[in-house]
Amino acid sequence: VQPKSGAAEKTLTRIPVQMMFTGTFVNIFKMIHALETTGRTVVMEKITIAKSDTDNRCRVDLLASIFSR
């Protein structure tokens, strides 16, 4: 997880976060669901999910913006 510098947006601060991780599709789904239900506004800007050639796992590259007051 790599948080980037925040940017003021009227009444909120947007914090871009880039995440790269691997896991099964079910675990990736659970991770995204956990992000969406944190109680903060989260916008998924870009997500790439690629299946591994060698096992049952997927690689994820996710860019999200988390908004904070």
Backbone as numpy.savetxt, mean C-alpha at the origin, in Angstrom:
# Nx Ny Nz CAx CAy CAz Cx Cy Cz
8.74 -0.99 3.44 7.89 0.18 3.44 8.78 1.40 3.44
8.49 2.33 2.51 9.29 3.54 2.40 8.38 4.77 2.42
8.16 5.38 3.60 7.38 6.62 3.62 8.17 7.71 2.91
7.47 8.53 2.18 8.09 9.66 1.50 7.70 10.92 2.25
8.20 12.07 1.87 7.89 13.30 2.59 6.43 13.69 2.37
5.80 14.20 3.42 4.39 14.59 3.37 4.18 15.88 2.60
2.97 16.07 2.10 2.61 17.28 1.37 1.29 17.80 1.91
1.24 19.07 2.29 0.01 19.67 2.83 -1.05 19.74 1.73
-2.26 19.30 2.04 -3.39 19.32 1.12 -4.55 19.97 1.85
-4.74 21.26 1.70 -5.79 22.03 2.37 -5.82 21.72 3.87
-6.70 20.81 4.32 -6.80 20.53 5.76 -6.11 19.23 6.15
-5.63 18.48 5.18 -4.99 17.20 5.47 -3.56 17.18 4.95
-2.77 16.31 5.50 -1.42 16.07 4.98 -1.41 14.71 4.29
-0.92 14.69 3.07 -0.83 13.45 2.29 0.56 12.87 2.49
0.62 11.63 2.93 1.89 10.95 3.15 1.98 9.80 2.14
2.77 9.97 1.07 2.93 8.87 0.12 3.80 7.77 0.73
3.39 6.53 0.52 4.12 5.38 1.05 4.27 4.35 -0.06
5.49 3.90 -0.27 5.73 2.84 -1.24 6.07 1.57 -0.49
5.40 0.48 -0.84 5.62 -0.81 -0.19 5.93 -1.85 -1.25
6.89 -2.70 -0.93 7.21 -3.85 -1.77 7.26 -5.06 -0.86
6.48 -6.09 -1.17 6.45 -7.27 -0.33 6.02 -8.48 -1.14
6.19 -9.66 -0.56 5.77 -10.91 -1.21 4.87 -11.68 -0.26
4.06 -12.54 -0.82 3.19 -13.38 -0.01 2.22 -14.14 -0.90
1.41 -14.97 -0.27 0.36 -15.64 -1.04 -0.70 -14.61 -1.39
-1.50 -14.93 -2.40 -2.54 -13.98 -2.81 -3.49 -13.68 -1.66
-3.84 -14.69 -0.88 -4.75 -14.49 0.26 -4.13 -13.54 1.28
-2.84 -13.72 1.60 -2.18 -12.83 2.57 -2.07 -11.41 2.03
-1.83 -11.27 0.73 -1.77 -9.93 0.13 -3.13 -9.26 0.23
-4.19 -10.01 -0.06 -5.55 -9.48 0.06 -5.82 -9.00 1.49
-5.39 -9.81 2.48 -5.58 -9.43 3.88 -4.80 -8.16 4.23
-3.59 -8.02 3.70 -2.77 -6.84 3.95 -3.44 -5.58 3.38
-3.93 -5.68 2.16 -4.60 -4.53 1.54 -5.87 -4.18 2.31
-6.61 -5.20 2.73 -7.82 -4.95 3.53 -7.46 -4.26 4.86
-6.39 -4.69 5.49 -5.95 -4.06 6.75 -5.60 -2.59 6.52
-4.95 -2.28 5.40 -4.63 -0.88 5.09 -5.89 -0.05 4.90
-6.87 -0.64 4.21 -8.10 0.09 3.92 -8.97 0.30 5.14
-8.78 -0.47 6.19 -9.63 -0.38 7.38 -8.88 0.15 8.60
-7.82 0.94 8.39 -7.02 1.47 9.49 -7.71 2.60 10.24
-8.76 3.17 9.66 -9.39 4.33 10.27 -8.87 5.63 9.69
-7.86 5.55 8.84 -7.34 6.71 8.12 -7.77 6.60 6.66
-7.78 7.73 5.99 -8.07 7.70 4.56 -6.82 7.24 3.82
-6.97 6.15 3.08 -5.87 5.58 2.31 -6.32 5.50 0.85
-5.50 6.05 -0.04 -5.77 5.98 -1.48 -4.67 5.15 -2.12
-5.07 4.05 -2.77 -4.12 3.23 -3.50 -3.85 3.91 -4.84
-2.65 4.45 -5.00 -2.31 5.17 -6.23 -1.95 4.21 -7.35
-1.15 3.20 -7.03 -0.69 2.24 -8.03 -0.37 0.93 -7.33
-0.82 -0.18 -7.92 -0.50 -1.48 -7.37 -0.20 -2.45 -8.51
0.89 -3.17 -8.35 1.28 -4.19 -9.31 1.45 -5.50 -8.54
0.73 -6.54 -8.98 0.85 -7.86 -8.37 1.32 -8.82 -9.46
2.44 -9.49 -9.21 3.00 -10.43 -10.19 3.22 -11.77 -9.52
2.81 -12.83 -10.19 2.99 -14.19 -9.67 4.44 -14.62 -9.85
4.97 -15.27 -8.85 6.33 -15.80 -8.91 6.38 -16.98 -9.88
7.49 -17.11 -10.58 7.67 -18.24 -11.49 8.06 -19.52 -10.76
8.54 -19.38 -9.51 9.11 -20.53 -8.82 8.24 -21.12 -7.72
7.31 -20.34 -7.16 6.49 -20.88 -6.08 5.08 -20.28 -6.12
4.35 -20.45 -5.04 2.95 -20.05 -4.96 2.77 -18.64 -4.42
3.80 -17.83 -4.49 3.76 -16.49 -3.91 3.65 -15.44 -5.01
3.28 -14.23 -4.59 3.18 -13.10 -5.50 4.08 -11.98 -4.99
4.55 -11.16 -5.92 5.32 -9.95 -5.57 4.38 -8.75 -5.73
4.45 -7.83 -4.78 3.59 -6.65 -4.81 4.45 -5.40 -4.74
4.11 -4.44 -5.59 4.69 -3.10 -5.55 3.50 -2.16 -5.43
3.40 -1.47 -4.31 2.23 -0.67 -3.99 2.64 0.75 -3.65
1.98 1.71 -4.27 2.16 3.12 -3.92 0.82 3.62 -3.40
0.80 4.07 -2.18 -0.44 4.53 -1.55 -0.20 5.90 -0.93
-1.31 6.63 -0.75 -1.25 7.90 -0.02 -2.11 7.75 1.21
-1.51 8.07 2.36 -2.23 8.03 3.64 -2.44 9.47 4.06
-3.67 9.82 4.40 -3.99 11.20 4.76 -4.12 11.33 6.27
-3.55 12.42 6.78 -3.53 12.68 8.22 -3.87 14.14 8.46
-4.49 14.43 9.60 -4.80 15.83 9.95 -3.61 16.48 10.59
